PDB file of C-alpha atoms and ligand atoms in Angstrom:
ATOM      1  CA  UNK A   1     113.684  64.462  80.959  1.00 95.00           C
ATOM      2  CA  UNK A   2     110.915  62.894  82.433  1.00 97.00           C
ATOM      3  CA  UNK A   3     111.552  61.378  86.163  1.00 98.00           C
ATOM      4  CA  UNK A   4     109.824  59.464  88.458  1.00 98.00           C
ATOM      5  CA  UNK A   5     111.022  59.326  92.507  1.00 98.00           C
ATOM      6  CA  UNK A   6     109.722  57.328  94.644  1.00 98.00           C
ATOM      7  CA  UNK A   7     105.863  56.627  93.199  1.00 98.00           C
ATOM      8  CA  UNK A   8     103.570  54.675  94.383  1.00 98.00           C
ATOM      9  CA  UNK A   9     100.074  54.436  92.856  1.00 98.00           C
ATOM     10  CA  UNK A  10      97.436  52.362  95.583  1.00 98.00           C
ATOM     11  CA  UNK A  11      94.218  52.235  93.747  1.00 97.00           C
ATOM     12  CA  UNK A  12      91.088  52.588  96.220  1.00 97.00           C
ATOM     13  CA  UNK A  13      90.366  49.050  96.367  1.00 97.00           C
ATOM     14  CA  UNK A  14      93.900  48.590  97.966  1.00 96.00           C
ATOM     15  CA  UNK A  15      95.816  47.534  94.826  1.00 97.00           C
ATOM     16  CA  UNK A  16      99.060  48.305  94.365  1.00 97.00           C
ATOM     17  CA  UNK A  17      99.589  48.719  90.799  1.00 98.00           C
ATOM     18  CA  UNK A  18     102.729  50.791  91.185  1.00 98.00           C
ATOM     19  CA  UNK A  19     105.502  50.145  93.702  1.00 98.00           C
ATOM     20  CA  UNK A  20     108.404  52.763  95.008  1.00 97.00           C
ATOM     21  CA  UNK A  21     109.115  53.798  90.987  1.00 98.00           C
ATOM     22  CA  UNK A  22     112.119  55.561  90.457  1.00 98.00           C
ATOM     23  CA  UNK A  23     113.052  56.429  86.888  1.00 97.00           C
ATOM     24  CA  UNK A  24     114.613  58.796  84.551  1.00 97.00           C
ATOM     25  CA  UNK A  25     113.324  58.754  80.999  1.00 97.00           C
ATOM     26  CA  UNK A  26     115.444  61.018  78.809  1.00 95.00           C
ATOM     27  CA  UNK A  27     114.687  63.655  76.508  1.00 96.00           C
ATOM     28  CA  UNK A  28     114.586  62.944  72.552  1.00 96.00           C
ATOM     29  CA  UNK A  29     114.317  59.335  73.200  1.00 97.00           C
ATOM     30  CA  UNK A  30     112.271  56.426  73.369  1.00 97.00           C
ATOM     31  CA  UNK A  31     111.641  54.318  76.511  1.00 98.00           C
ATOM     32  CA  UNK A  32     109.787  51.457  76.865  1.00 98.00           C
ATOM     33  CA  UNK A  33     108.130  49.934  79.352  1.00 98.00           C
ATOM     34  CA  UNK A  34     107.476  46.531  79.038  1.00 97.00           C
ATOM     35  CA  UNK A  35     106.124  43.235  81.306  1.00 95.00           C
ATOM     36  CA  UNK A  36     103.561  41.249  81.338  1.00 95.00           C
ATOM     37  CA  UNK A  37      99.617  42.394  81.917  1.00 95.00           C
ATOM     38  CA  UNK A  38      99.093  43.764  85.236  1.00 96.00           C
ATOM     39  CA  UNK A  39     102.785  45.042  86.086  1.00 97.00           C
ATOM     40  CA  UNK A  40     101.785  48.603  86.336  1.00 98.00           C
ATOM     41  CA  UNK A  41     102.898  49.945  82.794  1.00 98.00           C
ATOM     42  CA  UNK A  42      99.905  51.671  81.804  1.00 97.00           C
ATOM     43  CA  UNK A  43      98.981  52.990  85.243  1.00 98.00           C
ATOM     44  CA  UNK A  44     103.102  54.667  85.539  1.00 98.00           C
ATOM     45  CA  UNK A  45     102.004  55.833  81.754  1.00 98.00           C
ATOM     46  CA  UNK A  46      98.589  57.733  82.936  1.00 97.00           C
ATOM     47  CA  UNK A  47     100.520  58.840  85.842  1.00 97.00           C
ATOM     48  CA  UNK A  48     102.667  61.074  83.542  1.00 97.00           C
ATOM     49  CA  UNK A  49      99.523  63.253  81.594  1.00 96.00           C
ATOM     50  CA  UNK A  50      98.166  62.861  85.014  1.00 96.00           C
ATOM     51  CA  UNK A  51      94.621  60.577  83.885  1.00 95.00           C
ATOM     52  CA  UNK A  52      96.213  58.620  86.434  1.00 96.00           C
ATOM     53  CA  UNK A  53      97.124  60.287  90.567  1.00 96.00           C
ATOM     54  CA  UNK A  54     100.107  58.533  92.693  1.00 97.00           C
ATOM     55  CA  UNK A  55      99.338  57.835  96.187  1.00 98.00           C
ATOM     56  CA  UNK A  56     102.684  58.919  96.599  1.00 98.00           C
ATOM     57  CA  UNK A  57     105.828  59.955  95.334  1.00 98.00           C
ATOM     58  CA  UNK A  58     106.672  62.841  92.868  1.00 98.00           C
ATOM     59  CA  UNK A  59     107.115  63.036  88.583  1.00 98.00           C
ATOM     60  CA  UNK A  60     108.592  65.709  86.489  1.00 98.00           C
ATOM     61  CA  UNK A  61     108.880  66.960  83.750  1.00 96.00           C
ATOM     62  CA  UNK A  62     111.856  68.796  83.097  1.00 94.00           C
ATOM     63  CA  UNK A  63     112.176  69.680  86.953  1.00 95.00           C
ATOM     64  CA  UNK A  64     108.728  70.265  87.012  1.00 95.00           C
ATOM     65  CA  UNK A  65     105.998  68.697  89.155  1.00 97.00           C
ATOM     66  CA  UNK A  66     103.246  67.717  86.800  1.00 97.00           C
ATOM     67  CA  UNK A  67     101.220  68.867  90.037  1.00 96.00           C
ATOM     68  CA  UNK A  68     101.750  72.334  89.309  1.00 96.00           C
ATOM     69  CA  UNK A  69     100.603  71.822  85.795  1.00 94.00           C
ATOM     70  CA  UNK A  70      96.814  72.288  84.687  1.00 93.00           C
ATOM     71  CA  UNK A  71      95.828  68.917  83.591  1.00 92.00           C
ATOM     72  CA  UNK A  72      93.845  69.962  80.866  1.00 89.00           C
ATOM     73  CA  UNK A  73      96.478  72.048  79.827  1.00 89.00           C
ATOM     74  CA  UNK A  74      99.079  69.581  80.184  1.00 92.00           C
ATOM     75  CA  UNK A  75      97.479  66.734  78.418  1.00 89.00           C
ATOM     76  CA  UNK A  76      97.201  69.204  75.159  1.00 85.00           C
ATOM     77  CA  UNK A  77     101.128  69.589  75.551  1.00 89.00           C
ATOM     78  CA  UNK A  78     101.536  65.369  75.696  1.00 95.00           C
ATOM     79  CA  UNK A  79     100.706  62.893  72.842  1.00 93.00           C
ATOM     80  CA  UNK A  80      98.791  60.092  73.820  1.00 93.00           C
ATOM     81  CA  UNK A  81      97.793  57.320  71.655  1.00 92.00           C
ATOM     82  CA  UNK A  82      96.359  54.001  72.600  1.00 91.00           C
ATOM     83  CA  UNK A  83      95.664  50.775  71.369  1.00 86.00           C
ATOM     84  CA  UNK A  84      92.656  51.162  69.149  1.00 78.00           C
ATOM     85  CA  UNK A  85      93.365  54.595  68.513  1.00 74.00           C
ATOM     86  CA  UNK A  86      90.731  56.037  70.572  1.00 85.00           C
ATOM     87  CA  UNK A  87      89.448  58.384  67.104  1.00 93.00           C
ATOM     88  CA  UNK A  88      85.637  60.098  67.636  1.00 94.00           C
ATOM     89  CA  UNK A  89      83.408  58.179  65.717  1.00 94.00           C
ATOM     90  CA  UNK A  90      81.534  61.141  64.144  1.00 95.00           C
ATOM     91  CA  UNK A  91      84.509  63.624  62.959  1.00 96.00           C
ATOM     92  CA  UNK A  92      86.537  62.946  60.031  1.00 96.00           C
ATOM     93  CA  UNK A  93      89.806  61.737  59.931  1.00 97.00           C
ATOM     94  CA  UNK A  94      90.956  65.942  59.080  1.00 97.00           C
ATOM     95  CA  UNK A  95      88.537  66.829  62.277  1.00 96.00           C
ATOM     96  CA  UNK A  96      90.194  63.875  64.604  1.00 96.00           C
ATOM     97  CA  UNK A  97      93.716  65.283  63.593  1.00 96.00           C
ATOM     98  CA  UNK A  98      92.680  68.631  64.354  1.00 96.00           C
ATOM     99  CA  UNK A  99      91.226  68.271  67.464  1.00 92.00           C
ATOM    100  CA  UNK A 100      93.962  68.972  69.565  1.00 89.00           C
ATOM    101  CA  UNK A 101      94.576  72.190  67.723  1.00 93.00           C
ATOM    102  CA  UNK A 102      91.518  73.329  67.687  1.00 93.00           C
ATOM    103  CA  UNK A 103      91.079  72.932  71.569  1.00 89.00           C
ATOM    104  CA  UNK A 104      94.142  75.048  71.717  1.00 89.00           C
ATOM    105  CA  UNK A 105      92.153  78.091  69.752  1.00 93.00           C
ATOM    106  CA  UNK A 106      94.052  78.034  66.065  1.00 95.00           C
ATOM    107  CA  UNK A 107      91.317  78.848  63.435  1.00 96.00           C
ATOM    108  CA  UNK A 108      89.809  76.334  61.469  1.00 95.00           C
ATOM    109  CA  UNK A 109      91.722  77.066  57.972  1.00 96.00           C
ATOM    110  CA  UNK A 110      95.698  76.744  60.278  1.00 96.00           C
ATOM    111  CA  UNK A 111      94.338  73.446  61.921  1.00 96.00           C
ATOM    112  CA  UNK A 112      92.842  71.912  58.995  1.00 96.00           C
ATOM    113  CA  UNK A 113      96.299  72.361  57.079  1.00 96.00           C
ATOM    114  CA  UNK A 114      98.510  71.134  59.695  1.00 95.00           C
ATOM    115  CA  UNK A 115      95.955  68.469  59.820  1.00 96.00           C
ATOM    116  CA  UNK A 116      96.968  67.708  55.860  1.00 96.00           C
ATOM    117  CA  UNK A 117     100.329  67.712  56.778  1.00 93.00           C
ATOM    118  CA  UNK A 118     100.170  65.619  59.501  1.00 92.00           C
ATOM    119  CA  UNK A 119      98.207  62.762  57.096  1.00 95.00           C
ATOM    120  CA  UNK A 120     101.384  63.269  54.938  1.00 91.00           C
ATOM    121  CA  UNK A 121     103.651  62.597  57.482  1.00 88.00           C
ATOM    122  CA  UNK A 122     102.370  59.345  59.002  1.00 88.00           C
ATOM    123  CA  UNK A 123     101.645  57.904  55.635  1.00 89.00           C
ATOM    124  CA  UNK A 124      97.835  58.513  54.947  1.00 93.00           C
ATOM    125  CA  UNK A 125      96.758  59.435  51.304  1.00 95.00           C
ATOM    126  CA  UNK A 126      94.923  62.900  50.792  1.00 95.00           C
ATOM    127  CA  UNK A 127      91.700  61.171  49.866  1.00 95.00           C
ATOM    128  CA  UNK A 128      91.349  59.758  53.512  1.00 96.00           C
ATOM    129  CA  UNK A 129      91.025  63.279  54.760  1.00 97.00           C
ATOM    130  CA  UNK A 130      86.989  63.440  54.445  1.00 97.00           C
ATOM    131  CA  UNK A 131      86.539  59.508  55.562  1.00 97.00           C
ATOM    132  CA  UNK A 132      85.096  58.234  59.209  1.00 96.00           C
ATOM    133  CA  UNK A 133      87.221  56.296  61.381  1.00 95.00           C
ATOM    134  CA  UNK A 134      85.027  53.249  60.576  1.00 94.00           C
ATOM    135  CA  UNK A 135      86.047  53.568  56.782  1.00 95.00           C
ATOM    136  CA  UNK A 136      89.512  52.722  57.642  1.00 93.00           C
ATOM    137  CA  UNK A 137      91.466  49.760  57.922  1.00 90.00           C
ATOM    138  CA  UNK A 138      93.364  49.189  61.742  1.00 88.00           C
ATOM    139  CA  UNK A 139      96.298  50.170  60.566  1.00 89.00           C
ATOM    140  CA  UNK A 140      95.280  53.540  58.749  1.00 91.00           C
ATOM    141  CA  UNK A 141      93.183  54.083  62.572  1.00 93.00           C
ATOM    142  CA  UNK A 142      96.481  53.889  64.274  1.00 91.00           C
ATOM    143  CA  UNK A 143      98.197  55.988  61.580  1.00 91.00           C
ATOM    144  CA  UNK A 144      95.128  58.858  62.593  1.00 94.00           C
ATOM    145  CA  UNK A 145      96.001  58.195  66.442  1.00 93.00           C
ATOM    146  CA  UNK A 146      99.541  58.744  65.736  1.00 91.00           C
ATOM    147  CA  UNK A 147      98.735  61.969  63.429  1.00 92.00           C
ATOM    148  CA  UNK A 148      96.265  63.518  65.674  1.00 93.00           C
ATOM    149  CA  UNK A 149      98.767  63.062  68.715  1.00 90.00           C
ATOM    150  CA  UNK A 150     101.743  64.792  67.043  1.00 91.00           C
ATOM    151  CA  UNK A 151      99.353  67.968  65.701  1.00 92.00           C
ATOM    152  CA  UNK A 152     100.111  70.260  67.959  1.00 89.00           C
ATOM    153  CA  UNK A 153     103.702  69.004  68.266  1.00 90.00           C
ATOM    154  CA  UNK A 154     104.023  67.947  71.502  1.00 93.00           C
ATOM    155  CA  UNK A 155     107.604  67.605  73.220  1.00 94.00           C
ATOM    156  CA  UNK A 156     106.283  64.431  74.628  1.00 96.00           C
ATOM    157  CA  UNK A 157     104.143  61.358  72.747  1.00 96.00           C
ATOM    158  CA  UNK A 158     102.543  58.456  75.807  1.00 97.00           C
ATOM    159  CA  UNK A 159     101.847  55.219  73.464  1.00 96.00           C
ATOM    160  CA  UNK A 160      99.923  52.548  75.198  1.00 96.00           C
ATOM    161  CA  UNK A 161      99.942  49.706  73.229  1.00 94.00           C
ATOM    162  CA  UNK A 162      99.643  51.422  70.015  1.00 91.00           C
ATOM    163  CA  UNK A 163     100.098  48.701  67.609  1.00 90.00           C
ATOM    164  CA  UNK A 164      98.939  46.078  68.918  1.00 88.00           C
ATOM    165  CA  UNK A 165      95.788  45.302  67.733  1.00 85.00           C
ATOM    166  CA  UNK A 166      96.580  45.187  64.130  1.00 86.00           C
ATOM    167  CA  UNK A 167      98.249  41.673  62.273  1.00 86.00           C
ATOM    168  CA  UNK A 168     101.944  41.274  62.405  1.00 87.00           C
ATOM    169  CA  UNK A 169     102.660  42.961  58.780  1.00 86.00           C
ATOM    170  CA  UNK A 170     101.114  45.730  59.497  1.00 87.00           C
ATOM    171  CA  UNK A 171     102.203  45.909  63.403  1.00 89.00           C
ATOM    172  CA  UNK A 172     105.959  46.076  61.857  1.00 92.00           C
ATOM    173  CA  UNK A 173     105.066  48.532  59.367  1.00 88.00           C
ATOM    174  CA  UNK A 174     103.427  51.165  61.762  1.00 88.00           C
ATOM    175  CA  UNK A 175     106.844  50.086  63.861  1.00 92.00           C
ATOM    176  CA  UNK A 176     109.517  51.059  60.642  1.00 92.00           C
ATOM    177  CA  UNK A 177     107.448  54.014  60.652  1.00 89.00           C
ATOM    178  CA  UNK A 178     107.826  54.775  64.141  1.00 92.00           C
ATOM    179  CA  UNK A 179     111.060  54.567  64.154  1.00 95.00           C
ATOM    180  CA  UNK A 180     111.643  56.491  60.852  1.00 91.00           C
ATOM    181  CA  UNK A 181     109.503  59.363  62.144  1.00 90.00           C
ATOM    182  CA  UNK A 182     111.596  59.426  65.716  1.00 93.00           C
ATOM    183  CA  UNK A 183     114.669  60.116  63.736  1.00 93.00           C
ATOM    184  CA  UNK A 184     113.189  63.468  62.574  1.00 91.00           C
ATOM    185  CA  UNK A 185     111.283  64.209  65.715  1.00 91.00           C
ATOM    186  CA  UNK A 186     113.186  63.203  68.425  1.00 95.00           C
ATOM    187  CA  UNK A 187     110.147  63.016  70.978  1.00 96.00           C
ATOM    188  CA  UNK A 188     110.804  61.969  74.215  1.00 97.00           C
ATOM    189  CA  UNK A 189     108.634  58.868  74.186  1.00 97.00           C
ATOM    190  CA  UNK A 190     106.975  56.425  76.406  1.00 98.00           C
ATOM    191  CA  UNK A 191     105.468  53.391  74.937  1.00 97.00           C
ATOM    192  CA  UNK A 192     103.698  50.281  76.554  1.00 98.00           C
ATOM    193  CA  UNK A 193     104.175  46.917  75.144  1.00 96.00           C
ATOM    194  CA  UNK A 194     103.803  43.393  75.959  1.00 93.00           C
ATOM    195  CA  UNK A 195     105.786  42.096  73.769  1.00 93.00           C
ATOM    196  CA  UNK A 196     109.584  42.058  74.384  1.00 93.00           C
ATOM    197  CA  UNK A 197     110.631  41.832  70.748  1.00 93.00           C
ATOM    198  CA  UNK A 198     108.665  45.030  70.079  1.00 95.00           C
ATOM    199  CA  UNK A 199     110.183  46.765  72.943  1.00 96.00           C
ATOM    200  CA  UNK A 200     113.882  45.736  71.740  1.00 95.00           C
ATOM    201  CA  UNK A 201     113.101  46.985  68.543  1.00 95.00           C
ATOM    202  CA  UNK A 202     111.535  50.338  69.438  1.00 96.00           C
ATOM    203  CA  UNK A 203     113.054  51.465  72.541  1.00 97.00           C
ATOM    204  CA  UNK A 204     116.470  53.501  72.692  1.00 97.00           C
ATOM    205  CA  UNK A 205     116.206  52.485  76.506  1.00 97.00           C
ATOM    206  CA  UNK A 206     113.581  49.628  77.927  1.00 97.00           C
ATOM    207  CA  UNK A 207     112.142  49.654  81.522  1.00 97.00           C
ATOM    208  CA  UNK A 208     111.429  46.073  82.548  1.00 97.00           C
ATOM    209  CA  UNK A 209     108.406  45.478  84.851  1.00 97.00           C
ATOM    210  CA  UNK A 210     107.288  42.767  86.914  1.00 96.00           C
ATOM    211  CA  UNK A 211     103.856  41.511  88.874  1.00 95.00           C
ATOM    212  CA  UNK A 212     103.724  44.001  91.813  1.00 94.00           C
ATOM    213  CA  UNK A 213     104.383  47.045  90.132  1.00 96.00           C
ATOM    214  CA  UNK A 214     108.316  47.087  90.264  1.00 97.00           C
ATOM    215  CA  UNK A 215     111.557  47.220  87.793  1.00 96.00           C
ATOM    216  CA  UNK A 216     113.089  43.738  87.128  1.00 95.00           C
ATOM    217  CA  UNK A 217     115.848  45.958  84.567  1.00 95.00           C
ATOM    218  CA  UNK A 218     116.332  49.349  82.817  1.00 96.00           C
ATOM    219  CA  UNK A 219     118.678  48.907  79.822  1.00 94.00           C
ATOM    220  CA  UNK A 220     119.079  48.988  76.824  1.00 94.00           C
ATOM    221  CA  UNK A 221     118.124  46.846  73.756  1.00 92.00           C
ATOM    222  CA  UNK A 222     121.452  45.414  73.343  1.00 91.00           C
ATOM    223  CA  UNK A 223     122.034  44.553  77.025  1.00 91.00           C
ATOM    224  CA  UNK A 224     118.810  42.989  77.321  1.00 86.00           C
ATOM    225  CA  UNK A 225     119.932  40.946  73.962  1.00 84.00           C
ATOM    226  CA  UNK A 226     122.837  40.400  75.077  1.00 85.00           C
ATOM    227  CA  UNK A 227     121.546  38.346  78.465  1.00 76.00           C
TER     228      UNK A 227
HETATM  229  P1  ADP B 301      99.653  46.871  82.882  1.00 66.65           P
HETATM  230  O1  ADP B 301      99.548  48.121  82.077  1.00 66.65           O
HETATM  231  O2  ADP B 301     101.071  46.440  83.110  1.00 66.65           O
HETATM  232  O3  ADP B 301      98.810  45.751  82.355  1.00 66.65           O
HETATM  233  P2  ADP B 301      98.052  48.297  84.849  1.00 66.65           P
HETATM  234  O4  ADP B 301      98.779  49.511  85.201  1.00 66.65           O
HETATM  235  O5  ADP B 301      96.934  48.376  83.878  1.00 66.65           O
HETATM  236  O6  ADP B 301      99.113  47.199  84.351  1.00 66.65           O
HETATM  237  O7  ADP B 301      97.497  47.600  86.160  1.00 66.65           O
HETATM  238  C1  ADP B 301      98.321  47.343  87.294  1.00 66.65           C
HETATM  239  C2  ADP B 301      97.468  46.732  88.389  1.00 66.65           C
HETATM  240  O8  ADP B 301      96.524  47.694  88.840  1.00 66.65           O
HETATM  241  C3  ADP B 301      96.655  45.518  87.981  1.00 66.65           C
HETATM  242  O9  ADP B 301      96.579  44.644  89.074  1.00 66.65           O
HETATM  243  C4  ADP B 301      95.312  46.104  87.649  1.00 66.65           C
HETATM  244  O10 ADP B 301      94.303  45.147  87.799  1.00 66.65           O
HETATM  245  C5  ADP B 301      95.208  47.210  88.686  1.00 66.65           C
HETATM  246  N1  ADP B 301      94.345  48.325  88.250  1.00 66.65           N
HETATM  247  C6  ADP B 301      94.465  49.052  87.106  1.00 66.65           C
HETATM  248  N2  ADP B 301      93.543  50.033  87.060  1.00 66.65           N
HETATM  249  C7  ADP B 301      92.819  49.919  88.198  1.00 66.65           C
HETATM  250  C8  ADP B 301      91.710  50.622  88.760  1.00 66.65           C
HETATM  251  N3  ADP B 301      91.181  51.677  88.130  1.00 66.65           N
HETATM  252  N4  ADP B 301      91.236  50.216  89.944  1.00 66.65           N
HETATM  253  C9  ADP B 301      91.787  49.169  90.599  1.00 66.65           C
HETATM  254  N5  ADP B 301      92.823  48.455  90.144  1.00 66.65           N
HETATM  255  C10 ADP B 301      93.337  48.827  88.959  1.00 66.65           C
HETATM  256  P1  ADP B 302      86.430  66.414  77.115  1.00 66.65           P
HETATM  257  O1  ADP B 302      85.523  66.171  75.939  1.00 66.65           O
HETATM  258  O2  ADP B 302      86.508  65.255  78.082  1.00 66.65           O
HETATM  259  O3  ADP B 302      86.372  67.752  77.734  1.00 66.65           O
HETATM  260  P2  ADP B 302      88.589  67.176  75.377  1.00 66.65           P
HETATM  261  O4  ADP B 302      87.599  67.687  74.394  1.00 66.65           O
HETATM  262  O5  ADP B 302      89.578  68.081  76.002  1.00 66.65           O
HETATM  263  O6  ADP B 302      87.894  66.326  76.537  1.00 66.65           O
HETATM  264  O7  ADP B 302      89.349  65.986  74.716  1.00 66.65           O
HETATM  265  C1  ADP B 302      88.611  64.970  74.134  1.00 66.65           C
HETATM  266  C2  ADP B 302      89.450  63.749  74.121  1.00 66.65           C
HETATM  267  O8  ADP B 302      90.689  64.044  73.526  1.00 66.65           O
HETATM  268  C3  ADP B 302      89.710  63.173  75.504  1.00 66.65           C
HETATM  269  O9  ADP B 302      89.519  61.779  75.459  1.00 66.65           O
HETATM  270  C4  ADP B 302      91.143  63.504  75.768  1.00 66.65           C
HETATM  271  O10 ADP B 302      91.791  62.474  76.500  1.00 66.65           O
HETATM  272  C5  ADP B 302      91.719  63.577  74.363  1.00 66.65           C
HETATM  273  N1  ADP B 302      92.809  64.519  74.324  1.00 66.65           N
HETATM  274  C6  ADP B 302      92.871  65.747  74.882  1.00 66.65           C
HETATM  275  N2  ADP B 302      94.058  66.285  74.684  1.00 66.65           N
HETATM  276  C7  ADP B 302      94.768  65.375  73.974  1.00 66.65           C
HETATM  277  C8  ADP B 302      96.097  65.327  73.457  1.00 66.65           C
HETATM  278  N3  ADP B 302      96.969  66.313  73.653  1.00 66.65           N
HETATM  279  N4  ADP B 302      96.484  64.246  72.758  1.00 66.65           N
HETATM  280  C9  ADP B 302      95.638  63.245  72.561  1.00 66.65           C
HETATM  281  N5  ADP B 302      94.385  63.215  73.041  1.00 66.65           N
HETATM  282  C10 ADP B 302      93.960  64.259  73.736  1.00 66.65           C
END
């Protein structure tokens, strides 16, 4: 479980992007934060791999402070994919997938081959192994994001608007996927979205934020529907 008491994130210019945010995400499931631009989402996402400090207030994971973690070391135990899948330009799509891996010291050979299964998992033919991110199609690049998150099999996968730079087809492919994968997995996931229908379709529980950094609702899918 992932839980946030009490956090407030002021950014140095005086903004408050995150107001008094108390939350418990569960484990094996996927929440969703959702709201419109500027409501805090992503900032209460970067908050959790700590890219992001809170002014105040305290998040755990599992009981434990993510203050007492090493944030290198705890951003190679979280997923994190964003919206244009963030891939280095010069690796190949095996080498992006790896990467995580890698940094964690598995030789070449182990983190090439989870690599390969990885590719099989999200969907990716063999033949894309040895291609550049630029070779690919939006879609594929988010299917690589996704991949290269999961390598080292993280209990936890942060999506910030993962999908939402690709056309709708695709957007609610990489979605059936999503959810088909989750079934197996059972991550405890945290995914930004502006777009409610996405959220309702996605999340096992939905976190509804407004302008200033607060909740509006926490729910689920079907008592958001059902209002
Ligand atoms: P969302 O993900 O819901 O669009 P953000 O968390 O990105 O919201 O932003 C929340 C608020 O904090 C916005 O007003 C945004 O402009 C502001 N903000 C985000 N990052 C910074 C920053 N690095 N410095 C100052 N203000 C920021
Ligand atoms: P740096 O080059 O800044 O030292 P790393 O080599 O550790 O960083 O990581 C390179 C990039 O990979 C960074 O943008 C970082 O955010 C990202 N990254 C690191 N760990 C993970 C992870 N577990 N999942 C996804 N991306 C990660």
């Amino acid at each position: 479980m992932i839980t946030f008491e009490g956090v407030t994130k002021r950014y140095p210019d005086g903004t408050v992007a995150v107001d008094e945010l108390s939350l418990e995400l569960p484990t094996g499931q996927t929440t969703v934060f959702v709201g419109p631009s500027g409501s805090g989402k992503t900032t209460s996402l970067r908050m959790i791999n700590r890219m992001v400090e809170p002014t105040s207030g305290r998040i755990a994971i599992d009981g434990q402070d993510v203050r007492d973690r090493d944030p290198a070391v705890l951003r190679r135990s979280i997923g994190y994919v964003i919206q244009q899948a963030g891939l280095f330009p010069h690796r190949t799509v095996l080498d992006n997938i790896a990467t995580v891996p890698l940094l964690l010291g598995w030789t070449r050979r182990r983190a090439r081959d989870r690599a390969r299964e990885l590719m099989e998992v999200v969907g990716l033919a063999p033949e894309q192994a040895k291609r550049y991110p630029h070779q690919l199609s939006g879609g594929q690049q988010q299917r690589v994001g996704v991949a290269r998150a999961l390598a080292a099999d993280p209990p936890v996968l942060l999506m910030d608007e993962p999908f939402s730079a690709v056309d709708p087809v695709v957007r609610t492919g990489l979605q059936d996927e999503l959810l088909r994968l989750q079934q197996e997995l059972r991550k405890t996931i945290v995914f930004v979205t502006h777009d409610i229908d996405e959220a309702v379709r996605i999340g096992d529980a939905v976190a509804v934020f407004r302008a200033g950094g607060t909740l509006a609702q926490f729910s689920t899918p079907e008592r958001l529907l059902a209002e």
